[in-house]
XYZ file of C-alpha atoms in Angstrom:
391
model
C 0.000 0.000 0.000
C 2.772 2.407 0.929
C 4.736 1.451 -2.261
C 1.679 2.142 -4.451
C 1.123 5.559 -2.815
C 4.857 6.391 -3.255
C 4.807 5.274 -6.883
C 1.686 7.356 -7.573
C 3.277 10.398 -5.987
C 6.513 9.967 -7.995
C 4.571 9.432 -11.241
C 2.274 12.477 -10.648
C 4.535 15.314 -9.598
C 1.631 17.816 -10.068
C -0.620 16.097 -7.467
C -1.920 18.646 -4.836
C -1.543 16.014 -2.114
C 2.221 16.507 -2.318
C 1.827 19.950 -0.755
C -0.018 18.546 2.321
C 1.694 17.472 5.496
C 1.145 14.172 7.269
C -1.224 15.720 9.819
C -3.287 17.341 7.069
C -3.418 14.058 5.182
C -4.584 12.288 8.370
C -7.323 14.913 8.929
C -8.375 14.586 5.291
C -8.596 10.820 5.660
C -10.704 11.145 8.840
C -13.052 13.625 7.138
C -13.411 11.294 4.178
C -14.187 8.324 6.430
C -16.730 10.394 8.373
C -18.385 11.455 5.118
C -18.510 7.831 4.042
C -20.222 6.889 7.335
C -22.789 9.677 6.853
C -23.426 8.546 3.291
C -23.772 4.961 4.456
C -26.383 6.009 7.049
C -28.301 8.056 4.481
C -28.129 5.142 2.037
C -29.528 2.758 4.648
C -32.366 5.154 5.471
C -33.150 5.651 1.770
C -33.176 1.889 1.201
C -35.718 1.462 4.014
C -37.789 4.254 2.539
C -37.683 2.658 -0.916
C -38.739 -0.726 0.448
C -41.652 0.808 2.336
C -43.136 3.255 -0.240
C -45.516 2.043 -2.880
C -44.702 2.773 -6.547
C -48.364 3.674 -7.184
C -47.970 6.908 -5.225
C -47.158 9.617 -7.779
C -45.743 12.101 -5.309
C -43.459 9.527 -3.825
C -42.566 8.161 -7.225
C -40.770 11.367 -8.077
C -38.736 11.101 -4.924
C -38.073 7.440 -5.604
C -36.900 8.326 -9.104
C -34.417 10.765 -7.682
C -33.287 8.386 -4.957
C -31.932 5.622 -7.163
C -29.264 7.793 -8.791
C -28.398 9.134 -5.375
C -27.844 5.585 -4.133
C -25.624 5.015 -7.130
C -23.733 8.219 -6.455
C -23.386 7.275 -2.782
C -22.032 3.909 -3.815
C -19.717 5.256 -6.510
C -18.368 8.329 -4.737
C -16.597 6.459 -1.957
C -15.162 4.057 -4.497
C -13.644 6.961 -6.470
C -12.153 8.463 -3.375
C -10.696 5.182 -2.236
C -9.462 4.561 -5.759
C -7.682 7.879 -5.770
C -6.112 7.206 -2.369
C -5.024 3.731 -3.398
C -2.878 5.141 -6.113
C -4.916 5.099 -9.360
C -2.859 6.023 -12.422
C -5.672 8.048 -14.025
C -5.126 11.831 -14.248
C -6.453 13.966 -11.400
C -8.257 16.495 -13.584
C -10.258 13.843 -15.396
C -11.499 12.142 -12.198
C -12.400 15.459 -10.649
C -14.512 16.535 -13.568
C -16.290 13.165 -13.689
C -17.120 13.256 -9.967
C -18.398 16.822 -10.155
C -20.751 16.032 -13.047
C -21.984 12.914 -11.221
C -22.729 14.917 -8.035
C -24.551 17.584 -10.049
C -26.788 15.069 -11.802
C -27.382 12.405 -9.101
C -27.531 14.266 -5.752
C -30.800 15.027 -3.854
C -31.537 18.518 -2.644
C -32.013 19.445 1.002
C -35.835 19.632 0.770
C -36.096 16.082 -0.508
C -33.758 14.819 2.209
C -35.784 16.624 4.900
C -39.028 15.203 3.514
C -37.654 11.654 3.542
C -36.156 12.102 7.017
C -39.498 13.494 8.301
C -41.351 10.524 6.814
C -38.860 8.137 8.432
C -39.268 9.877 11.796
C -43.049 9.607 11.551
C -42.757 5.968 10.573
C -40.432 5.290 13.493
C -42.860 7.042 15.856
C -45.740 4.947 14.554
C -43.658 1.799 14.872
C -42.691 2.755 18.426
C -46.347 3.412 19.295
C -47.343 0.100 17.726
C -44.633 -1.704 19.672
C -45.745 0.046 22.852
C -49.348 -1.017 22.239
C -48.256 -4.582 21.554
C -46.063 -4.525 24.647
C -48.946 -3.196 26.722
C -51.210 -5.938 25.365
C -48.605 -8.575 26.132
C -48.040 -7.048 29.575
C -51.787 -6.952 30.261
C -52.035 -10.557 29.092
C -49.258 -11.657 31.429
C -50.738 -9.609 34.268
C -54.075 -11.319 33.730
C -52.321 -14.696 33.634
C -50.474 -13.876 36.872
C -53.680 -12.702 38.552
C -55.437 -15.851 37.420
C -52.502 -17.931 38.677
C -52.572 -16.118 42.029
C -56.330 -16.631 42.288
C -55.948 -20.273 41.367
C -53.119 -20.695 43.878
C -55.261 -19.132 46.600
C -58.128 -21.450 45.729
C -55.801 -24.466 45.709
C -54.402 -23.499 49.115
C -57.934 -23.045 50.440
C -59.034 -26.410 49.017
C -55.923 -28.070 50.421
C -56.579 -26.578 53.857
C -60.239 -27.645 53.773
C -59.295 -31.137 52.559
C -56.645 -31.413 55.279
C -59.125 -30.210 57.889
C -62.219 -32.147 56.799
C -60.742 -35.362 55.358
C -57.182 -35.933 56.550
C -58.079 -35.038 60.132
C -61.890 -34.995 60.349
C -62.651 -38.165 58.382
C -59.895 -40.312 59.893
C -61.017 -43.124 62.166
C -58.715 -43.128 65.162
C -59.254 -46.801 65.926
C -58.791 -48.344 62.462
C -56.549 -45.646 60.970
C -58.725 -45.518 57.802
C -60.818 -42.747 56.312
C -64.586 -42.738 56.668
C -66.034 -43.162 53.181
C -69.288 -41.310 53.926
C -67.461 -38.141 54.933
C -65.175 -38.327 51.879
C -68.153 -38.790 49.532
C -70.045 -35.970 51.233
C -67.006 -33.690 50.921
C -66.636 -34.474 47.192
C -70.347 -33.956 46.585
C -70.204 -30.572 48.346
C -67.215 -29.579 46.225
C -68.947 -30.648 43.006
C -72.075 -28.799 44.063
C -70.093 -25.633 44.760
C -68.361 -25.989 41.358
C -71.717 -26.346 39.623
C -72.972 -23.251 41.431
C -69.870 -21.316 40.356
C -70.277 -22.496 36.744
C -73.902 -21.384 36.762
C -72.921 -17.958 38.153
C -70.216 -17.560 35.510
C -72.639 -18.660 32.785
C -75.162 -16.058 33.901
C -72.419 -13.431 34.078
C -71.235 -14.384 30.595
C -74.769 -14.078 29.249
C -75.125 -10.668 30.908
C -71.816 -9.511 29.402
C -72.908 -10.739 25.968
C -76.115 -8.726 26.265
C -74.113 -5.661 27.303
C -71.756 -6.221 24.373
C -74.687 -6.373 21.951
C -76.100 -3.170 23.442
C -72.752 -1.403 23.088
C -72.390 -2.608 19.485
C -75.882 -1.319 18.687
C -75.083 2.015 20.337
C -71.865 2.235 18.330
C -73.742 1.519 15.111
C -76.313 4.158 15.987
C -73.551 6.675 16.631
C -71.919 5.764 13.308
C -75.238 6.260 11.531
C -75.808 9.595 13.275
C -72.259 10.779 12.497
C -71.041 10.827 16.084
C -68.081 8.545 15.469
C -64.923 9.611 17.226
C -62.007 10.595 15.016
C -58.278 10.179 15.545
C -58.028 13.628 17.128
C -60.643 12.637 19.694
C -58.764 9.424 20.432
C -55.521 11.384 20.812
C -57.285 13.783 23.175
C -58.684 10.832 25.111
C -55.183 9.337 25.260
C -53.811 12.608 26.616
C -56.611 12.809 29.197
C -56.066 9.161 30.038
C -52.339 9.806 30.513
C -53.142 12.769 32.747
C -55.556 10.663 34.777
C -52.964 7.902 35.002
C -50.425 10.419 36.324
C -52.991 11.673 38.832
C -53.762 8.082 39.824
C -50.024 7.451 40.283
C -49.790 10.541 42.457
C -52.806 9.398 44.458
C -51.267 5.937 44.749
C -48.048 7.484 46.016
C -50.066 9.540 48.497
C -52.012 6.419 49.461
C -48.767 4.486 49.923
C -47.360 7.271 52.053
C -50.556 7.395 54.078
C -50.458 3.611 54.451
C -46.895 3.869 55.752
C -47.978 6.616 58.123
C -50.966 4.507 59.182
C -48.672 1.521 59.753
C -46.306 3.595 61.877
C -49.263 5.086 63.725
C -50.687 1.611 64.265
C -47.370 0.405 65.657
C -47.218 3.400 67.992
C -50.874 2.804 68.934
C -50.147 -0.848 69.686
C -47.189 0.128 71.865
C -49.369 2.648 73.706
C -52.109 0.013 74.028
C -49.591 -2.380 75.562
C -48.438 0.349 77.934
C -52.080 1.190 78.734
C -52.832 -2.477 79.383
C -49.807 -2.749 81.642
C -50.770 0.424 83.487
C -54.394 -0.752 83.727
C -53.287 -4.050 85.240
C -51.009 -2.156 87.604
C -53.899 0.178 88.466
C -56.203 -2.795 89.145
C -53.541 -4.363 91.306
C -53.047 -1.106 93.183
C -56.825 -0.704 93.565
C -57.147 -4.201 95.017
C -54.172 -3.547 97.249
C -55.653 -0.213 98.355
C -58.997 -1.952 99.084
C -57.217 -4.647 101.092
C -55.268 -1.961 102.910
C -58.530 -0.115 103.644
C -60.069 -3.342 104.954
C -56.964 -3.940 107.025
C -57.107 -0.360 108.280
C -60.787 -0.725 109.197
C -60.061 -4.004 110.957
C -57.147 -2.380 112.748
C -59.420 0.535 113.736
C -61.997 -1.939 115.080
C -59.326 -3.881 116.908
C -57.919 -0.571 118.165
C -61.334 0.406 119.530
C -61.730 -3.021 121.144
C -58.234 -2.779 122.595
C -59.002 0.748 123.800
C -62.116 -0.538 125.565
C -60.141 -3.452 126.974
C -57.418 -1.055 127.988
C -60.005 1.173 129.769
C -61.464 -1.876 131.471
C -58.001 -3.103 132.418
C -57.129 0.351 133.702
C -60.270 0.384 135.799
C -59.475 -3.129 137.131
C -55.909 -2.043 137.683
C -57.046 1.004 139.609
C -59.411 -1.108 141.680
C -56.662 -3.654 142.309
C -54.290 -0.887 143.188
C -56.872 0.463 145.596
C -57.323 -3.035 147.002
C -53.570 -3.462 147.209
C -53.338 -0.101 148.886
C -56.094 -1.068 151.371
C -54.763 -4.630 151.865
C -53.259 -5.630 155.149
C -51.625 -8.943 155.927
C -53.523 -11.018 158.535
C -51.898 -12.608 161.532
C -50.267 -15.993 161.333
C -52.577 -17.604 163.835
C -55.606 -16.281 161.984
C -54.236 -17.722 158.758
C -53.606 -21.111 160.400
C -57.097 -21.056 161.870
C -58.643 -20.254 158.498
C -56.640 -23.022 156.809
C -57.736 -25.534 159.494
C -61.378 -24.501 158.991
C -60.963 -24.845 155.249
C -59.509 -28.328 155.644
C -62.409 -29.342 157.935
C -64.938 -27.946 155.494
C -63.377 -29.873 152.597
C -63.399 -33.013 154.701
C -67.081 -32.529 155.564
C -67.861 -31.923 151.883
C -66.215 -35.190 150.881
C -68.072 -37.115 153.599
C -71.395 -35.573 152.565
C -70.712 -36.361 148.928
C -69.996 -39.985 149.884
C -73.257 -40.129 151.890
C -75.186 -38.662 148.919
C -73.775 -41.328 146.629
C -74.809 -44.070 149.048
C -78.328 -42.610 149.338
C -78.637 -42.367 145.546
C -77.634 -46.003 145.192
C -80.240 -47.010 147.789
C -82.841 -44.903 145.989
C -82.144 -46.655 142.687
C -82.439 -50.068 144.375
C -85.741 -49.113 146.002
C -87.114 -47.785 142.725
C -86.340 -51.047 140.950
C -88.025 -53.035 143.747
C -91.045 -50.728 143.596
C -91.361 -51.204 139.862
C -91.282 -54.957 140.217
C -93.977 -54.782 142.900
C -96.169 -52.656 140.656
C -95.733 -55.067 137.770
C -96.689 -58.035 139.944
C -99.750 -56.259 141.448
C -101.158 -55.013 138.081
C -100.364 -57.564 135.295
C -103.577 -56.936 133.259
C -103.039 -53.207 132.768
C -101.069 -52.674 129.546
C -100.825 -49.018 130.060
C -99.198 -49.551 133.391
C -96.753 -52.017 131.842
C -95.895 -49.518 129.184
C -95.423 -46.830 131.819
C -93.292 -49.196 133.847
C -91.197 -50.022 130.873
């Protein structure tokens, strides 16, 4: 490559590239490569435009007619430049004149380029909107599938819990370790009956929705006949309003989420205060019961205090009387004491003798009574009443 460039430079001493430095040549090469990239991008966009437009359109046909030479010029111009850089032996003046005539005849003007670029931008916007709609449909479909799966999972968990509760535990015979067939059959019949009821409800709901659909279709046809059909501008306005409402709903959801967080924090604080209130209430009840017991104890102590005070007064009075007696007491003589003790001994001795005599007399009395009863029984045998009295 370097030998070809050197040979071309030595064979063409009038080449203007000889006056350029290495840095200028490098900048020129970068500019040329950048221009080639721009032309390649334009060519790709024009090819897409040509594949998309229909040849029946007259307005577009003129643009299409002018695009094909441009594609040729875009494809030939880089080849000429690279051919010149690679050391072509053709004269410089001849190639320059040929390229200038080709650019004059095959190049699009700025208005045509802007028109094509605007059409491509609109097409890209439509494609993006279509992809967004398709993505939203797919996302809604998957959301519906997930909701259905969640609902189904909840139902399965509920059925599993009911089956575990009613059959695995409720229908198990503890003695034999086997399930009771009647309960299992009754459970299955109840489930089938509930399924039939659900199917009937869904069938009625489906019929109602079909009737509503027919009504809406008839209303739409009536509006079409009356000329009240919504146009694209109305749909765009509805989309804008819908987007605004969605933004408002998002804001309200954010507010609701914030309020839920605040409510959760408030609920936690309320629960802590409830626990504290419960603890304080229990403490208050305990203190009330303790205060009541203390009051009862105090009343009992007051009663006992009054009783003790009365006893103390009585004891004081007895004490005073005893003190008075002690003060008025005088010790008798020894001989008087001995005499009194001898009299007391004699009296006790007499009491014992009299008690012994009384016992003897009582025994004699009992013996006489028994003899008297026997005499009465012998003297009156025919008198039952007397026998009963004697008995």
